[in-house]
Every structure is written in structure tokens, then in C-alpha cells.
Backbone as a printed PyTorch tensor [residue, N CA C, xyz], in Angstrom:
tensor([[[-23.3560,  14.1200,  25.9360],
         [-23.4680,  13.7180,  24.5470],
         [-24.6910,  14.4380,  23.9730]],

        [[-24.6520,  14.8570,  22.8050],
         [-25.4820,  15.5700,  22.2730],
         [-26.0960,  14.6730,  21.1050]],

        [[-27.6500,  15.1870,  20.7620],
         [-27.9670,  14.6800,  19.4870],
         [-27.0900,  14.2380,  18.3660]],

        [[-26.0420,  15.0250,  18.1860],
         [-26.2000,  14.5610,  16.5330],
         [-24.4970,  13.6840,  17.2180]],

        [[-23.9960,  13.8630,  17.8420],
         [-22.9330,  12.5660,  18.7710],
         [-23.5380,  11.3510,  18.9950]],

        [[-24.6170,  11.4490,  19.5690],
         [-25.3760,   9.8600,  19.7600],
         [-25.8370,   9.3500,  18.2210]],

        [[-26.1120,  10.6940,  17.3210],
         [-26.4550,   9.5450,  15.7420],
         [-25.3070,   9.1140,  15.4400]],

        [[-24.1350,  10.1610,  15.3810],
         [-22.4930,   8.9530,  14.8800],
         [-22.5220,   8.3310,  15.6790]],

        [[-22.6220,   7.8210,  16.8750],
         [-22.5030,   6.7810,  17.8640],
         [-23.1740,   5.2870,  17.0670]],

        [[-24.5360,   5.6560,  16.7630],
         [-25.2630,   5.1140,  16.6120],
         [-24.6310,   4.5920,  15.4540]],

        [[-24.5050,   5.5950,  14.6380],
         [-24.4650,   5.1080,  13.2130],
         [-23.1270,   3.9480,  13.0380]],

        [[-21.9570,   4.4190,  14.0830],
         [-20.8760,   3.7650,  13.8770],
         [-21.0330,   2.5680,  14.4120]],

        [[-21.8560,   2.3820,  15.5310],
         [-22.5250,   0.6810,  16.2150],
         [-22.9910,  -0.0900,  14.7720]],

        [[-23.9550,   0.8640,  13.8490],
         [-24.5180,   0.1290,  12.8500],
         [-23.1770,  -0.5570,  11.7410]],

        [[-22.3090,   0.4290,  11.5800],
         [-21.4600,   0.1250,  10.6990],
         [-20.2950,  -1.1550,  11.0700]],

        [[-20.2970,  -0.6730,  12.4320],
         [-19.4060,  -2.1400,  12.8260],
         [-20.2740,  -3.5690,  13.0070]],

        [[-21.6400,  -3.5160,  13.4260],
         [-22.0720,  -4.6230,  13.1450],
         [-22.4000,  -5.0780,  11.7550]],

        [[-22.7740,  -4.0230,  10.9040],
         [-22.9990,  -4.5800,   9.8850],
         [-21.7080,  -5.5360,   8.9780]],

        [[-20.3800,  -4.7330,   9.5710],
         [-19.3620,  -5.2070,   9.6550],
         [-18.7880,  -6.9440,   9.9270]],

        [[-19.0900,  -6.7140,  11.1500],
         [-18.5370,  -8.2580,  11.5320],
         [-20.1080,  -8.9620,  10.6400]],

        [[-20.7250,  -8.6840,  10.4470],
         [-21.7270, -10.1850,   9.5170],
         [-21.3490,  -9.8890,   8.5020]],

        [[-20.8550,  -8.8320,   7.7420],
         [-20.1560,  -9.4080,   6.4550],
         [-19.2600,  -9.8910,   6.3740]],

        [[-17.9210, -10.1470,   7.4520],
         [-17.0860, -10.8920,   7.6060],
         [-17.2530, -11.7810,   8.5650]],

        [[-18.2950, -12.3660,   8.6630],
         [-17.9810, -13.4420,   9.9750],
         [-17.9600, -14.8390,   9.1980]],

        [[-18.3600, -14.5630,   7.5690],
         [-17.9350, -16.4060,   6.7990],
         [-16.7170, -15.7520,   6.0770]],

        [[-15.5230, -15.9360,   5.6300],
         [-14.6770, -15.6420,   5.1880],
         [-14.9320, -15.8110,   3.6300]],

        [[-15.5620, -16.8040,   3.4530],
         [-15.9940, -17.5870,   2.0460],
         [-16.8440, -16.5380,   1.2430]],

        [[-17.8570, -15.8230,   2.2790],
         [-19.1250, -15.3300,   1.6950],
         [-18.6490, -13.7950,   1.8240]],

        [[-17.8530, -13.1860,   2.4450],
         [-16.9190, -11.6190,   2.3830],
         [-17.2190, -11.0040,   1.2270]],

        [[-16.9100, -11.7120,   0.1680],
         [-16.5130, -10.4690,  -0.9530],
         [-18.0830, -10.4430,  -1.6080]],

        [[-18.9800, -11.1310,  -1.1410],
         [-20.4130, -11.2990,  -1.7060],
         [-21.1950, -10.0580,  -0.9770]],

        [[-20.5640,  -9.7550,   0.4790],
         [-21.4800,  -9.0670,   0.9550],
         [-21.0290,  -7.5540,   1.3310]],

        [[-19.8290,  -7.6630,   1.2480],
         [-18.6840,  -6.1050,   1.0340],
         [-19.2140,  -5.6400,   0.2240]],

        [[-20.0010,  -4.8360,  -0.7560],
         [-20.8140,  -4.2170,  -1.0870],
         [-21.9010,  -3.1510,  -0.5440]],

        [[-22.2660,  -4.6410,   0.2880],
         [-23.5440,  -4.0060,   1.4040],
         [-22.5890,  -3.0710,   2.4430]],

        [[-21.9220,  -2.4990,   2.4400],
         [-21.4750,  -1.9170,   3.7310],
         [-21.1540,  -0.8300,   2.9380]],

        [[-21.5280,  -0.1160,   1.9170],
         [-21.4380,   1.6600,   1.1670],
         [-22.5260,   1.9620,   1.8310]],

        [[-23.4180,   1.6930,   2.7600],
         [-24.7290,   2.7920,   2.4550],
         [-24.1300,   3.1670,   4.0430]],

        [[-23.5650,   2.1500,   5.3470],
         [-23.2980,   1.7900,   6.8590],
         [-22.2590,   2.9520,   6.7360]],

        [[-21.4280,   2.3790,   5.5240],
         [-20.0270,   3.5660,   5.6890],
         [-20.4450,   4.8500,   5.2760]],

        [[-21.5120,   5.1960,   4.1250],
         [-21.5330,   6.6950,   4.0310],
         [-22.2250,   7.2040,   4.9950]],

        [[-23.6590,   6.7120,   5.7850],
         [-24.5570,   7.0030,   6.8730],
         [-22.8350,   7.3400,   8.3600]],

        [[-22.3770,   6.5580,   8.3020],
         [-21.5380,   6.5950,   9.6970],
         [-20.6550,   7.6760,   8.8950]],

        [[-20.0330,   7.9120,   8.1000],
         [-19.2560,   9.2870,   7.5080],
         [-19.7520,  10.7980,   7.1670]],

        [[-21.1800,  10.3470,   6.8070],
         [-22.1950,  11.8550,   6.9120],
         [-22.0750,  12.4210,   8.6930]],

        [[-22.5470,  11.2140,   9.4800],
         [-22.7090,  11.8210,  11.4150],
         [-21.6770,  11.4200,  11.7010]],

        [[-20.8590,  11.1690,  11.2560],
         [-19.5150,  12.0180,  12.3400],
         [-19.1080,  13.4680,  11.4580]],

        [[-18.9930,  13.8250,  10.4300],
         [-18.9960,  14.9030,  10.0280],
         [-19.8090,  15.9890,  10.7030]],

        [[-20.9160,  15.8870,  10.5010],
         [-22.0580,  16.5000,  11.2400],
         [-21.9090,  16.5210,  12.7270]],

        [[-21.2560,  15.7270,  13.7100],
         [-20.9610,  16.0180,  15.0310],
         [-19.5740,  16.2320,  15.0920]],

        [[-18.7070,  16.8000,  14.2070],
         [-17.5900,  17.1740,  14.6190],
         [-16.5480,  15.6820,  14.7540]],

        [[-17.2390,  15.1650,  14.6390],
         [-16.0070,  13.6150,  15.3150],
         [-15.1050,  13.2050,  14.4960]],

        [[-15.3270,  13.6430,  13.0970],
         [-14.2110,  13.0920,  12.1910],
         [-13.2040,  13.2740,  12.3190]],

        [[-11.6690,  12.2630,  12.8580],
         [-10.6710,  12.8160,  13.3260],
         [-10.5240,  12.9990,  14.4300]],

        [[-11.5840,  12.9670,  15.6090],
         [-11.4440,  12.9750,  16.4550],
         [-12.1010,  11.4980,  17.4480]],

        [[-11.1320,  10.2770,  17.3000],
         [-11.2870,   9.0730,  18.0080],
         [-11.9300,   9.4820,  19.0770]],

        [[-10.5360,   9.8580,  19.9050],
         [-11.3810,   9.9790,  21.7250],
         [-12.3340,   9.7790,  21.8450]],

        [[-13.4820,  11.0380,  21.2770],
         [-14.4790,  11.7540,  21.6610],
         [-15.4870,  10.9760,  21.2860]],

        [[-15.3590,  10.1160,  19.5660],
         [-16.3460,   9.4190,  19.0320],
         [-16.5430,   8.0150,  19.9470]],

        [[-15.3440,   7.2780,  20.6600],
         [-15.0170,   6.1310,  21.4660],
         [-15.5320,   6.3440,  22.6430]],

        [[-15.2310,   7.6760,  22.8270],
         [-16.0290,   7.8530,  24.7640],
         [-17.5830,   7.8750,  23.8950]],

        [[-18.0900,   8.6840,  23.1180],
         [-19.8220,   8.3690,  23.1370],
         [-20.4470,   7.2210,  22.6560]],

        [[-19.2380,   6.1160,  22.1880],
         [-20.1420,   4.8590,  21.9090],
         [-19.7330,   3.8650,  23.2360]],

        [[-18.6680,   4.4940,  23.8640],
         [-18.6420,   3.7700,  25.1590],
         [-20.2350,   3.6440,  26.1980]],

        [[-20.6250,   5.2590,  26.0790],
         [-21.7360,   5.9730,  26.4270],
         [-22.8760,   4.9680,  26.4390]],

        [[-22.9880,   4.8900,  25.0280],
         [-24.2130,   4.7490,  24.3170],
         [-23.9640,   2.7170,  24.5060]],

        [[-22.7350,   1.9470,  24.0690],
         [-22.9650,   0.6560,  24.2670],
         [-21.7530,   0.5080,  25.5000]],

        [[-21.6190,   0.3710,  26.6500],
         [-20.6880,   0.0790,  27.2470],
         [-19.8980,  -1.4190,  27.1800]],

        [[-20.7090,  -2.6050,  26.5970],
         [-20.2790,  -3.4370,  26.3510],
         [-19.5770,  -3.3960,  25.3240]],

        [[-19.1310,  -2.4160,  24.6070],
         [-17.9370,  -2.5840,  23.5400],
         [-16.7420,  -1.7840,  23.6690]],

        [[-16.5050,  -1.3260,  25.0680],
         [-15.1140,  -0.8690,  25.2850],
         [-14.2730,  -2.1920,  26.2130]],

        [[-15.0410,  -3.7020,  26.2600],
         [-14.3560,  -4.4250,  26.3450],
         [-14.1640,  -4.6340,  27.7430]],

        [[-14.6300,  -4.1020,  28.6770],
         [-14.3770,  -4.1330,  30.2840],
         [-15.4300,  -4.9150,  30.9080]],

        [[-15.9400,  -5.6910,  30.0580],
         [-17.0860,  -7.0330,  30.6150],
         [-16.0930,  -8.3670,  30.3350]],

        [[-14.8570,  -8.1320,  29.7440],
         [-14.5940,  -9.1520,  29.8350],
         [-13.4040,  -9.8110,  30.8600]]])
């Protein structure tokens, strides 16, 4: 994994967590869906920049990398 693979890595960890807390009250969703333009353009600039756009696999194996607890095999 290279530098700018571990920032989309990174960036896409940020975007999915920032993710589930804007949806984790169903009630409070559309209050905080907003906040997730700066998660989605930051995670859409580095995968551009590492090539990953379009390419799942590659972006899934380096956040496997980078968080192994989110390809789900702890459970």
C-alpha cells in the first residue's frame, strides 16, 4: 500500500464512520446529512488521486490493510 492508498483508505474509514453517526438516530438523519459533503468530497478527491475510483477490490483490500476489523472476520 502506498501513501496516497492509505489516505483513500483513511479517508473512506472517515466517511463511513462519519456515516453510521449520522444515521445511527433515524429521527435526527436528515439534520445531520449535510455534514457528510466535506467526508464525501475528502474520500472522492483520494481515491481519485490513488487510482481507486472504480476500482473496489483494491480500495477494500487497503482498508482491510489499514482496519482489519471491518472486513467482518472477527465476527
Amino acid at each position: 500500500m502506498d501513501k496516497d492508498e492509505l489516505a483513500a483508505a483513511q479517508a473512506y474509514v472517515r466517511l463511513l464512520e462519519a456515516t453510521r453517526a449520522a444515521l445511527s438516530d433515524p429521527e435526527d438523519a436528515p439534520l445531520y446529512l449535510p455534514l457528510l459533503t466535506s467526508p464525501m468530497r475528502e474520500a472522492d478527491r483520494a481515491l481519485r488521486g490513488a487510482g481507486l475510483t472504480g476500482n473496489e477490490d483494491r480500495l477494500f483490500a487497503v482498508v482491510r490493510e489499514l482496519q482489519p476489523s471491518l472486513s467482518g472476520s472477527d465476527r
